[in-house]
Amino acid sequence: MIEKIEALQKEVEEFEAESPEQVEAFRIRMLSKKGLIPALFQDFKSVEPAKRKEVGMKLNRLKNLATEKVNQQKEKLEAETRGQAGEVPDLTRPADFAPNGARHPLSVVRNRINSIFEKIGFVVSEGPEIEDDWHNFSALNFPEEHPARDMQDTFFIEKNPDIALRTHTSSVQVRVMEKQKPPIRTISPGRVFRNEAISARAHCIFHQVEGLYIDEGVSFADMKQTLLYFAREMFGEKTQIRLRPSFFPFTEPSAEMDVSCNICGGPGCTICKYSGWIEVMGCGMVDPNVLDNCGIDSKKYTGFAFGMGIERIAMNIFQVKDLRMYFENDIRFLKQFESAI
Ligand code: DAH
């Protein structure tokens, strides 16, 4: 048996075909149902047990070798005919360029925001889009009767009112503070959800970037300077900022930050509604209650937080007046951002 296998192996190794017909004849002789190799597999049944392992291995090797040989000979002959028909690839032909995709404008803006803050030591952190009441509201000092908790604003999970789609990325602040000790410098981009009617200026799904800085001795002046740096990197070096007093449950004092209109530069236009200013984010000093809720000693540490809408900034930078365009995925719209990186 072993001699038979070895003889066939030699034959397979030496086989060189000159035509496809010869390859086919070889395949039939060796591998077809009634071929020599399947016949050896039949004989294998009568091999004495002590030799089975060795014979089995050799037989399998022979079968693989023959299969490979058939494929390799077919390929060789095909390559040769291609050559004869003058179908050698033309190496001087210009390459076909695959059409390039482009980043979505909201991703472009998000990446810019991330990298502006990364330059000054902030790290990106993310949290879940499905949140519990604690992380989205309670830990952030929202009173029990706060209207944001209302069904009209928040998408709750039907069977469990403790679970909702997060209404803001401030929930990630809580998660970070629960896990990390100060100093903390983090930004959290992400998708948020609110039960709002869809219009040119509002959508039920949109994106925010949250920022948080906690350490000993962090002051309102630190916040102002950080946000001024951000505004100038984002909207241009001549940009001015102004802070207007505001209210958020999780910051005290709270403010709303406006930037000078980067379109008209101040005198007023349709984009800034003739005020010269554009509102870009909410911010403030983290309320001591929030620090304590998250296990950070509010006597030792202070910090600031801020949150901005990516769509709003993108609308401003790209001068797109209808927010719905960002969600329709109309290729004619998206194509216009191919050069924005
Ligand atoms: N979470 C607020 C919102 O969705 C935005 C915000 C305001 C975030 C002030 C903050 C902040 O961190 O300090 O409207």
mmCIF file of C-alpha atoms and ligand atoms in Angstrom:
data_model
loop_
_atom_site.group_PDB
_atom_site.id
_atom_site.type_symbol
_atom_site.label_atom_id
_atom_site.label_comp_id
_atom_site.label_asym_id
_atom_site.label_seq_id
_atom_site.Cartn_x
_atom_site.Cartn_y
_atom_site.Cartn_z
ATOM 1 C CA MET A 1 0.000 0.000 0.000
ATOM 2 C CA ILE A 2 2.730 2.412 1.015
ATOM 3 C CA GLU A 3 4.623 1.752 -2.208
ATOM 4 C CA LYS A 4 1.503 2.432 -4.220
ATOM 5 C CA ILE A 5 0.985 5.734 -2.447
ATOM 6 C CA GLU A 6 4.577 6.766 -2.929
ATOM 7 C CA ALA A 7 4.526 5.891 -6.592
ATOM 8 C CA LEU A 8 1.404 7.975 -7.128
ATOM 9 C CA GLN A 9 2.890 10.834 -5.123
ATOM 10 C CA LYS A 10 5.894 10.884 -7.424
ATOM 11 C CA GLU A 11 3.614 10.933 -10.426
ATOM 12 C CA VAL A 12 1.603 13.831 -8.998
ATOM 13 C CA GLU A 13 4.743 15.790 -8.208
ATOM 14 C CA GLU A 14 6.112 15.395 -11.684
ATOM 15 C CA PHE A 15 2.919 16.141 -13.544
ATOM 16 C CA GLU A 16 3.055 19.154 -15.896
ATOM 17 C CA ALA A 17 0.110 19.811 -18.170
ATOM 18 C CA GLU A 18 0.263 21.461 -21.537
ATOM 19 C CA SER A 19 -3.445 21.904 -22.066
ATOM 20 C CA PRO A 20 -6.598 22.189 -19.953
ATOM 21 C CA GLU A 21 -7.708 18.822 -21.328
ATOM 22 C CA GLN A 22 -4.615 17.201 -19.830
ATOM 23 C CA VAL A 23 -5.405 18.756 -16.448
ATOM 24 C CA GLU A 24 -8.949 17.422 -16.613
ATOM 25 C CA ALA A 25 -7.733 13.937 -17.605
ATOM 26 C CA PHE A 26 -5.278 14.001 -14.711
ATOM 27 C CA ARG A 27 -8.015 15.066 -12.311
ATOM 28 C CA ILE A 28 -10.311 12.272 -13.469
ATOM 29 C CA ARG A 29 -7.565 9.662 -13.230
ATOM 30 C CA MET A 30 -6.487 10.703 -9.757
ATOM 31 C CA LEU A 31 -9.408 12.267 -7.950
ATOM 32 C CA SER A 32 -12.763 11.411 -9.521
ATOM 33 C CA LYS A 33 -15.030 8.926 -7.755
ATOM 34 C CA LYS A 34 -13.539 6.004 -9.599
ATOM 35 C CA GLY A 35 -10.037 7.499 -9.629
ATOM 36 C CA LEU A 36 -6.849 6.026 -8.170
ATOM 37 C CA ILE A 37 -6.831 7.995 -4.935
ATOM 38 C CA PRO A 38 -10.415 7.206 -3.863
ATOM 39 C CA ALA A 39 -9.612 3.549 -4.696
ATOM 40 C CA LEU A 40 -6.719 3.714 -2.226
ATOM 41 C CA PHE A 41 -9.109 5.079 0.388
ATOM 42 C CA GLN A 42 -11.238 1.974 -0.242
ATOM 43 C CA ASP A 43 -8.181 -0.258 0.257
ATOM 44 C CA PHE A 44 -7.354 1.639 3.437
ATOM 45 C CA LYS A 45 -10.186 -0.238 5.177
ATOM 46 C CA SER A 46 -8.158 -3.446 5.047
ATOM 47 C CA VAL A 47 -4.902 -1.950 6.372
ATOM 48 C CA GLU A 48 -3.842 -3.586 9.611
ATOM 49 C CA PRO A 49 -4.440 -1.363 12.690
ATOM 50 C CA ALA A 50 -0.740 -0.895 13.546
ATOM 51 C CA LYS A 51 -0.063 0.753 10.189
ATOM 52 C CA ARG A 52 -3.223 2.787 9.915
ATOM 53 C CA LYS A 53 -1.823 6.003 11.281
ATOM 54 C CA GLU A 54 1.134 6.135 8.937
ATOM 55 C CA VAL A 55 -0.814 5.025 5.881
ATOM 56 C CA GLY A 56 -3.689 7.408 6.699
ATOM 57 C CA MET A 57 -1.365 10.386 6.906
ATOM 58 C CA LYS A 58 0.365 9.575 3.658
ATOM 59 C CA LEU A 59 -2.905 9.024 1.897
ATOM 60 C CA ASN A 60 -4.315 12.352 3.050
ATOM 61 C CA ARG A 61 -1.164 14.122 1.996
ATOM 62 C CA LEU A 62 -1.410 12.542 -1.434
ATOM 63 C CA LYS A 63 -4.993 13.654 -1.859
ATOM 64 C CA ASN A 64 -4.166 17.259 -0.884
ATOM 65 C CA LEU A 65 -1.172 17.300 -3.128
ATOM 66 C CA ALA A 66 -3.194 16.121 -6.114
ATOM 67 C CA THR A 67 -5.949 18.693 -5.479
ATOM 68 C CA GLU A 68 -3.390 21.479 -5.209
ATOM 69 C CA LYS A 69 -1.676 20.298 -8.359
ATOM 70 C CA VAL A 70 -4.902 20.434 -10.351
ATOM 71 C CA ASN A 71 -5.623 24.008 -9.190
ATOM 72 C CA GLN A 72 -2.099 25.178 -9.719
ATOM 73 C CA GLN A 73 -1.935 23.731 -13.252
ATOM 74 C CA LYS A 74 -5.280 25.309 -14.150
ATOM 75 C CA GLU A 75 -4.063 28.705 -12.957
ATOM 76 C CA LYS A 76 -0.780 28.336 -14.800
ATOM 77 C CA LEU A 77 -2.552 27.597 -18.089
ATOM 78 C CA GLU A 78 -5.069 30.405 -17.604
ATOM 79 C CA ALA A 79 -2.264 32.892 -16.970
ATOM 80 C CA GLU A 80 -0.530 31.703 -20.134
ATOM 81 C CA THR A 81 -3.613 32.117 -22.344
ATOM 82 C CA ARG A 82 -4.204 35.567 -20.878
ATOM 83 C CA GLY A 83 -0.686 36.451 -21.906
ATOM 84 C CA GLN A 84 -1.162 35.098 -25.419
ATOM 85 C CA ALA A 85 -4.349 37.088 -25.962
ATOM 86 C CA GLY A 86 -2.405 40.267 -25.185
ATOM 87 C CA GLU A 87 -4.242 40.727 -21.912
ATOM 88 C CA VAL A 88 -1.181 41.487 -19.836
ATOM 89 C CA PRO A 89 -2.214 44.296 -17.509
ATOM 90 C CA ASP A 90 -1.202 47.675 -18.890
ATOM 91 C CA LEU A 91 1.050 49.030 -16.179
ATOM 92 C CA THR A 92 1.054 52.522 -17.643
ATOM 93 C CA ARG A 93 -2.702 52.916 -17.342
ATOM 94 C CA PRO A 94 -3.740 55.623 -14.821
ATOM 95 C CA ALA A 95 -5.188 54.147 -11.634
ATOM 96 C CA ASP A 96 -8.931 54.122 -11.030
ATOM 97 C CA PHE A 97 -9.499 56.214 -7.946
ATOM 98 C CA ALA A 98 -12.035 54.792 -5.563
ATOM 99 C CA PRO A 99 -14.508 57.540 -4.664
ATOM 100 C CA ASN A 100 -13.558 58.961 -1.296
ATOM 101 C CA GLY A 101 -16.058 59.061 1.505
ATOM 102 C CA ALA A 102 -16.224 62.133 3.723
ATOM 103 C CA ARG A 103 -16.840 62.663 7.388
ATOM 104 C CA HIS A 104 -20.272 63.787 8.430
ATOM 105 C CA PRO A 105 -20.202 67.523 9.272
ATOM 106 C CA LEU A 106 -21.260 66.779 12.851
ATOM 107 C CA SER A 107 -18.307 64.393 13.241
ATOM 108 C CA VAL A 108 -16.014 67.061 11.819
ATOM 109 C CA VAL A 109 -17.185 69.582 14.422
ATOM 110 C CA ARG A 110 -17.072 67.038 17.254
ATOM 111 C CA ASN A 111 -13.515 66.069 16.352
ATOM 112 C CA ARG A 112 -12.467 69.712 16.268
ATOM 113 C CA ILE A 113 -13.966 70.337 19.696
ATOM 114 C CA ASN A 114 -12.268 67.229 21.066
ATOM 115 C CA SER A 115 -8.869 68.165 19.757
ATOM 116 C CA ILE A 116 -9.089 71.761 21.015
ATOM 117 C CA PHE A 117 -9.632 70.476 24.544
ATOM 118 C CA GLU A 118 -7.206 67.582 24.207
ATOM 119 C CA LYS A 119 -4.471 70.140 23.564
ATOM 120 C CA ILE A 120 -4.942 71.494 27.076
ATOM 121 C CA GLY A 121 -5.059 68.138 28.821
ATOM 122 C CA PHE A 122 -8.711 67.108 28.664
ATOM 123 C CA VAL A 123 -9.413 63.436 27.963
ATOM 124 C CA VAL A 124 -12.466 62.094 26.170
ATOM 125 C CA SER A 125 -14.889 59.967 28.171
ATOM 126 C CA GLU A 126 -18.173 58.406 27.156
ATOM 127 C CA GLY A 127 -21.271 57.118 28.882
ATOM 128 C CA PRO A 128 -24.426 55.167 28.002
ATOM 129 C CA GLU A 129 -27.279 56.671 25.974
ATOM 130 C CA ILE A 130 -29.822 54.790 28.083
ATOM 131 C CA GLU A 131 -29.475 56.237 31.555
ATOM 132 C CA ASP A 132 -31.015 55.919 34.984
ATOM 133 C CA ASP A 133 -32.647 58.744 36.857
ATOM 134 C CA TRP A 134 -29.676 59.083 39.205
ATOM 135 C CA HIS A 135 -27.082 59.856 36.552
ATOM 136 C CA ASN A 136 -29.312 61.974 34.324
ATOM 137 C CA PHE A 137 -31.159 63.945 37.033
ATOM 138 C CA SER A 138 -30.854 63.185 40.748
ATOM 139 C CA ALA A 139 -27.090 63.272 41.148
ATOM 140 C CA LEU A 140 -27.099 66.500 39.141
ATOM 141 C CA ASN A 141 -29.268 68.177 41.754
ATOM 142 C CA PHE A 142 -32.493 68.255 39.745
ATOM 143 C CA PRO A 143 -35.367 68.720 42.189
ATOM 144 C CA GLU A 144 -38.071 66.062 42.168
ATOM 145 C CA GLU A 145 -40.576 68.383 40.451
ATOM 146 C CA HIS A 146 -38.197 69.802 37.821
ATOM 147 C CA PRO A 147 -39.953 70.153 34.440
ATOM 148 C CA ALA A 148 -37.094 68.404 32.576
ATOM 149 C CA ARG A 149 -38.155 65.203 34.319
ATOM 150 C CA ASP A 150 -41.551 65.596 32.750
ATOM 151 C CA MET A 151 -42.847 63.088 30.201
ATOM 152 C CA GLN A 152 -43.122 65.965 27.752
ATOM 153 C CA ASP A 153 -39.369 66.457 27.648
ATOM 154 C CA THR A 154 -37.845 63.090 28.384
ATOM 155 C CA PHE A 155 -38.232 59.740 26.659
ATOM 156 C CA PHE A 156 -38.778 57.250 29.457
ATOM 157 C CA ILE A 157 -38.687 53.510 29.022
ATOM 158 C CA GLU A 158 -42.336 52.551 29.253
ATOM 159 C CA LYS A 159 -42.169 49.824 31.872
ATOM 160 C CA ASN A 160 -39.574 51.467 34.098
ATOM 161 C CA PRO A 161 -39.792 55.200 34.811
ATOM 162 C CA ASP A 162 -36.337 55.038 36.410
ATOM 163 C CA ILE A 163 -34.762 54.488 32.982
ATOM 164 C CA ALA A 164 -34.716 57.091 30.200
ATOM 165 C CA LEU A 165 -32.808 58.128 27.103
ATOM 166 C CA ARG A 166 -30.312 60.648 28.414
ATOM 167 C CA THR A 167 -31.430 64.235 27.885
ATOM 168 C CA HIS A 168 -27.911 65.650 28.105
ATOM 169 C CA THR A 169 -24.299 64.498 28.295
ATOM 170 C CA SER A 170 -24.014 65.944 31.824
ATOM 171 C CA SER A 171 -24.827 62.393 32.943
ATOM 172 C CA VAL A 172 -21.281 61.419 31.929
ATOM 173 C CA GLN A 173 -19.896 63.974 34.434
ATOM 174 C CA VAL A 174 -21.516 61.981 37.199
ATOM 175 C CA ARG A 175 -20.137 58.685 35.917
ATOM 176 C CA VAL A 176 -16.619 60.093 35.651
ATOM 177 C CA MET A 177 -16.690 61.664 39.128
ATOM 178 C CA GLU A 178 -18.006 58.449 40.662
ATOM 179 C CA LYS A 179 -15.056 56.543 39.213
ATOM 180 C CA GLN A 180 -12.128 58.983 39.277
ATOM 181 C CA LYS A 181 -10.435 61.108 41.862
ATOM 182 C CA PRO A 182 -9.542 64.758 41.098
ATOM 183 C CA PRO A 183 -7.780 66.258 39.254
ATOM 184 C CA ILE A 184 -10.343 65.532 36.544
ATOM 185 C CA ARG A 185 -10.283 67.111 33.112
ATOM 186 C CA THR A 186 -12.668 65.468 30.732
ATOM 187 C CA ILE A 187 -14.897 66.114 27.747
ATOM 188 C CA SER A 188 -17.766 63.843 26.803
ATOM 189 C CA PRO A 189 -19.242 64.008 23.329
ATOM 190 C CA GLY A 190 -22.412 62.063 22.626
ATOM 191 C CA ARG A 191 -25.934 61.710 21.396
ATOM 192 C CA VAL A 192 -28.846 63.003 23.475
ATOM 193 C CA PHE A 193 -32.612 62.703 23.201
ATOM 194 C CA ARG A 194 -35.520 65.032 23.966
ATOM 195 C CA ASN A 195 -39.169 64.708 23.286
ATOM 196 C CA GLU A 196 -39.421 67.756 21.050
ATOM 197 C CA ALA A 197 -41.221 68.521 17.823
ATOM 198 C CA ILE A 198 -38.822 68.436 14.889
ATOM 199 C CA SER A 199 -38.261 71.796 13.199
ATOM 200 C CA ALA A 200 -35.502 73.771 11.487
ATOM 201 C CA ARG A 201 -34.014 74.581 14.910
ATOM 202 C CA ALA A 202 -34.880 71.554 17.049
ATOM 203 C CA HIS A 203 -34.708 67.785 16.788
ATOM 204 C CA CYS A 204 -35.565 64.927 19.115
ATOM 205 C CA ILE A 205 -32.048 63.520 18.657
ATOM 206 C CA PHE A 206 -29.011 65.773 18.737
ATOM 207 C CA HIS A 207 -25.432 65.861 19.973
ATOM 208 C CA GLN A 208 -23.645 67.575 22.819
ATOM 209 C CA VAL A 209 -20.171 67.886 24.217
ATOM 210 C CA GLU A 210 -19.875 68.129 27.962
ATOM 211 C CA GLY A 211 -16.789 69.414 29.746
ATOM 212 C CA LEU A 212 -15.678 69.030 33.347
ATOM 213 C CA TYR A 213 -12.668 70.282 35.270
ATOM 214 C CA ILE A 214 -12.263 69.463 38.980
ATOM 215 C CA ASP A 215 -9.250 70.183 41.159
ATOM 216 C CA GLU A 216 -8.237 72.137 44.246
ATOM 217 C CA GLY A 217 -8.705 75.863 43.816
ATOM 218 C CA VAL A 218 -10.401 75.922 40.415
ATOM 219 C CA SER A 219 -12.121 79.291 39.982
ATOM 220 C CA PHE A 220 -14.637 81.036 37.749
ATOM 221 C CA ALA A 221 -11.685 82.902 36.187
ATOM 222 C CA ASP A 222 -10.169 79.541 35.136
ATOM 223 C CA MET A 223 -13.430 78.686 33.456
ATOM 224 C CA LYS A 224 -13.618 81.991 31.641
ATOM 225 C CA GLN A 225 -10.087 81.695 30.327
ATOM 226 C CA THR A 226 -10.563 78.075 29.217
ATOM 227 C CA LEU A 227 -13.730 78.972 27.359
ATOM 228 C CA LEU A 228 -12.120 82.020 25.759
ATOM 229 C CA TYR A 229 -9.305 79.778 24.522
ATOM 230 C CA PHE A 230 -11.885 77.361 23.126
ATOM 231 C CA ALA A 231 -13.905 80.107 21.411
ATOM 232 C CA ARG A 232 -10.836 81.542 19.697
ATOM 233 C CA GLU A 233 -9.619 78.135 18.521
ATOM 234 C CA MET A 234 -13.074 77.259 17.244
ATOM 235 C CA PHE A 235 -14.336 80.503 15.729
ATOM 236 C CA GLY A 236 -11.142 82.487 15.052
ATOM 237 C CA GLU A 237 -8.605 84.451 17.051
ATOM 238 C CA LYS A 238 -10.542 87.724 17.065
ATOM 239 C CA THR A 239 -13.544 86.101 18.758
ATOM 240 C CA GLN A 240 -14.871 87.756 21.914
ATOM 241 C CA ILE A 241 -16.940 85.984 24.551
ATOM 242 C CA ARG A 242 -19.516 87.190 27.041
ATOM 243 C CA LEU A 243 -21.040 85.378 29.987
ATOM 244 C CA ARG A 244 -24.657 86.024 30.936
ATOM 245 C CA PRO A 245 -26.028 84.874 34.289
ATOM 246 C CA SER A 246 -28.240 81.811 33.952
ATOM 247 C CA PHE A 247 -29.511 78.839 35.918
ATOM 248 C CA PHE A 248 -28.780 75.124 35.846
ATOM 249 C CA PRO A 249 -29.492 72.826 38.805
ATOM 250 C CA PHE A 250 -25.971 71.373 38.694
ATOM 251 C CA THR A 251 -23.937 74.598 38.601
ATOM 252 C CA GLU A 252 -23.774 77.601 40.930
ATOM 253 C CA PRO A 253 -23.218 80.241 39.722
ATOM 254 C CA SER A 254 -24.345 79.356 36.198
ATOM 255 C CA ALA A 255 -23.852 81.224 32.969
ATOM 256 C CA GLU A 256 -24.637 81.166 29.298
ATOM 257 C CA MET A 257 -21.716 81.882 27.001
ATOM 258 C CA ASP A 258 -22.098 83.884 23.788
ATOM 259 C CA VAL A 259 -19.408 84.421 21.169
ATOM 260 C CA SER A 260 -19.154 87.470 18.938
ATOM 261 C CA CYS A 261 -20.768 86.707 15.589
ATOM 262 C CA ASN A 262 -18.119 85.209 13.342
ATOM 263 C CA ILE A 263 -20.210 85.984 10.268
ATOM 264 C CA CYS A 264 -20.727 89.749 10.544
ATOM 265 C CA GLY A 265 -18.034 90.384 13.144
ATOM 266 C CA GLY A 266 -20.337 92.436 15.354
ATOM 267 C CA PRO A 267 -22.627 94.918 13.564
ATOM 268 C CA GLY A 268 -25.399 92.324 13.144
ATOM 269 C CA CYS A 269 -26.693 89.924 10.492
ATOM 270 C CA THR A 270 -29.384 87.296 10.022
ATOM 271 C CA ILE A 271 -27.241 84.603 11.662
ATOM 272 C CA CYS A 272 -26.875 86.507 14.946
ATOM 273 C CA LYS A 273 -30.338 88.021 14.515
ATOM 274 C CA TYR A 274 -28.776 91.499 14.491
ATOM 275 C CA SER A 275 -27.441 91.183 18.033
ATOM 276 C CA GLY A 276 -23.757 90.628 17.168
ATOM 277 C CA TRP A 277 -23.674 87.630 19.542
ATOM 278 C CA ILE A 278 -24.327 83.911 19.197
ATOM 279 C CA GLU A 279 -25.198 81.682 22.127
ATOM 280 C CA VAL A 280 -22.983 78.596 22.202
ATOM 281 C CA MET A 281 -23.025 76.899 25.596
ATOM 282 C CA GLY A 282 -24.145 76.674 29.189
ATOM 283 C CA CYS A 283 -21.529 76.612 31.925
ATOM 284 C CA GLY A 284 -20.859 77.251 35.588
ATOM 285 C CA MET A 285 -19.122 76.181 38.780
ATOM 286 C CA VAL A 286 -20.102 72.627 39.720
ATOM 287 C CA ASP A 287 -22.631 72.805 42.553
ATOM 288 C CA PRO A 288 -21.125 71.421 45.800
ATOM 289 C CA ASN A 289 -24.175 69.140 46.124
ATOM 290 C CA VAL A 290 -23.193 67.470 42.839
ATOM 291 C CA LEU A 291 -19.621 66.925 44.039
ATOM 292 C CA ASP A 292 -20.873 65.389 47.280
ATOM 293 C CA ASN A 293 -23.394 63.201 45.413
ATOM 294 C CA CYS A 294 -20.521 61.770 43.408
ATOM 295 C CA GLY A 295 -18.222 61.136 46.356
ATOM 296 C CA ILE A 296 -15.924 64.155 45.880
ATOM 297 C CA ASP A 297 -15.164 66.312 48.909
ATOM 298 C CA SER A 298 -16.736 69.693 48.124
ATOM 299 C CA LYS A 299 -14.749 71.358 50.927
ATOM 300 C CA LYS A 300 -11.496 70.439 49.249
ATOM 301 C CA TYR A 301 -12.326 70.567 45.555
ATOM 302 C CA THR A 302 -14.045 72.962 43.195
ATOM 303 C CA GLY A 303 -14.582 72.783 39.479
ATOM 304 C CA PHE A 304 -16.376 74.046 36.430
ATOM 305 C CA ALA A 305 -18.537 72.358 33.818
ATOM 306 C CA PHE A 306 -19.890 73.331 30.450
ATOM 307 C CA GLY A 307 -22.096 71.828 27.797
ATOM 308 C CA MET A 308 -22.669 72.729 24.172
ATOM 309 C CA GLY A 309 -24.753 71.494 21.256
ATOM 310 C CA ILE A 310 -22.740 70.225 18.307
ATOM 311 C CA GLU A 311 -25.515 70.929 15.767
ATOM 312 C CA ARG A 312 -25.743 74.524 16.856
ATOM 313 C CA ILE A 313 -22.012 75.087 16.419
ATOM 314 C CA ALA A 314 -22.015 73.229 13.102
ATOM 315 C CA MET A 315 -24.928 75.360 11.844
ATOM 316 C CA ASN A 316 -22.924 78.404 12.696
ATOM 317 C CA ILE A 317 -19.626 77.306 11.215
ATOM 318 C CA PHE A 318 -21.090 75.889 8.017
ATOM 319 C CA GLN A 319 -23.977 78.397 7.898
ATOM 320 C CA VAL A 320 -26.583 75.717 7.509
ATOM 321 C CA LYS A 321 -29.918 77.163 8.548
ATOM 322 C CA ASP A 322 -31.952 73.983 8.819
ATOM 323 C CA LEU A 323 -30.884 71.422 11.406
ATOM 324 C CA ARG A 324 -32.854 68.650 9.716
ATOM 325 C CA MET A 325 -30.319 68.593 6.887
ATOM 326 C CA TYR A 326 -27.841 66.953 9.272
ATOM 327 C CA PHE A 327 -30.098 63.941 9.684
ATOM 328 C CA GLU A 328 -31.451 63.382 6.195
ATOM 329 C CA ASN A 329 -28.206 61.975 4.806
ATOM 330 C CA ASP A 330 -28.850 63.513 1.416
ATOM 331 C CA ILE A 331 -25.671 62.828 -0.478
ATOM 332 C CA ARG A 332 -25.839 66.230 -2.234
ATOM 333 C CA PHE A 333 -25.689 67.908 1.178
ATOM 334 C CA LEU A 334 -22.994 65.650 2.628
ATOM 335 C CA LYS A 335 -20.779 65.959 -0.447
ATOM 336 C CA GLN A 336 -20.288 69.632 0.306
ATOM 337 C CA PHE A 337 -18.243 68.719 3.373
ATOM 338 C CA GLU A 338 -15.696 66.560 1.590
ATOM 339 C CA SER A 339 -12.907 69.040 2.180
ATOM 340 C CA ALA A 340 -13.739 69.652 5.855
ATOM 341 C CA ILE A 341 -11.518 67.445 7.971
HETATM 342 N N1 DAH B 1 -26.778 70.022 30.320
HETATM 343 C C1 DAH B 1 -27.141 71.338 29.826
HETATM 344 C C2 DAH B 1 -28.176 71.200 28.735
HETATM 345 O O1 DAH B 1 -28.348 70.161 28.203
HETATM 346 C C3 DAH B 1 -25.944 72.057 29.293
HETATM 347 C C4 DAH B 1 -24.994 72.448 30.366
HETATM 348 C C5 DAH B 1 -25.137 73.640 31.018
HETATM 349 C C6 DAH B 1 -23.979 71.596 30.755
HETATM 350 C C7 DAH B 1 -24.252 74.035 32.013
HETATM 351 C C8 DAH B 1 -23.102 71.964 31.771
HETATM 352 C C9 DAH B 1 -23.252 73.205 32.377
HETATM 353 O O2 DAH B 1 -22.106 71.194 32.181
HETATM 354 O O3 DAH B 1 -22.394 73.556 33.342
HETATM 355 O O4 DAH B 1 -28.822 72.147 28.422
#
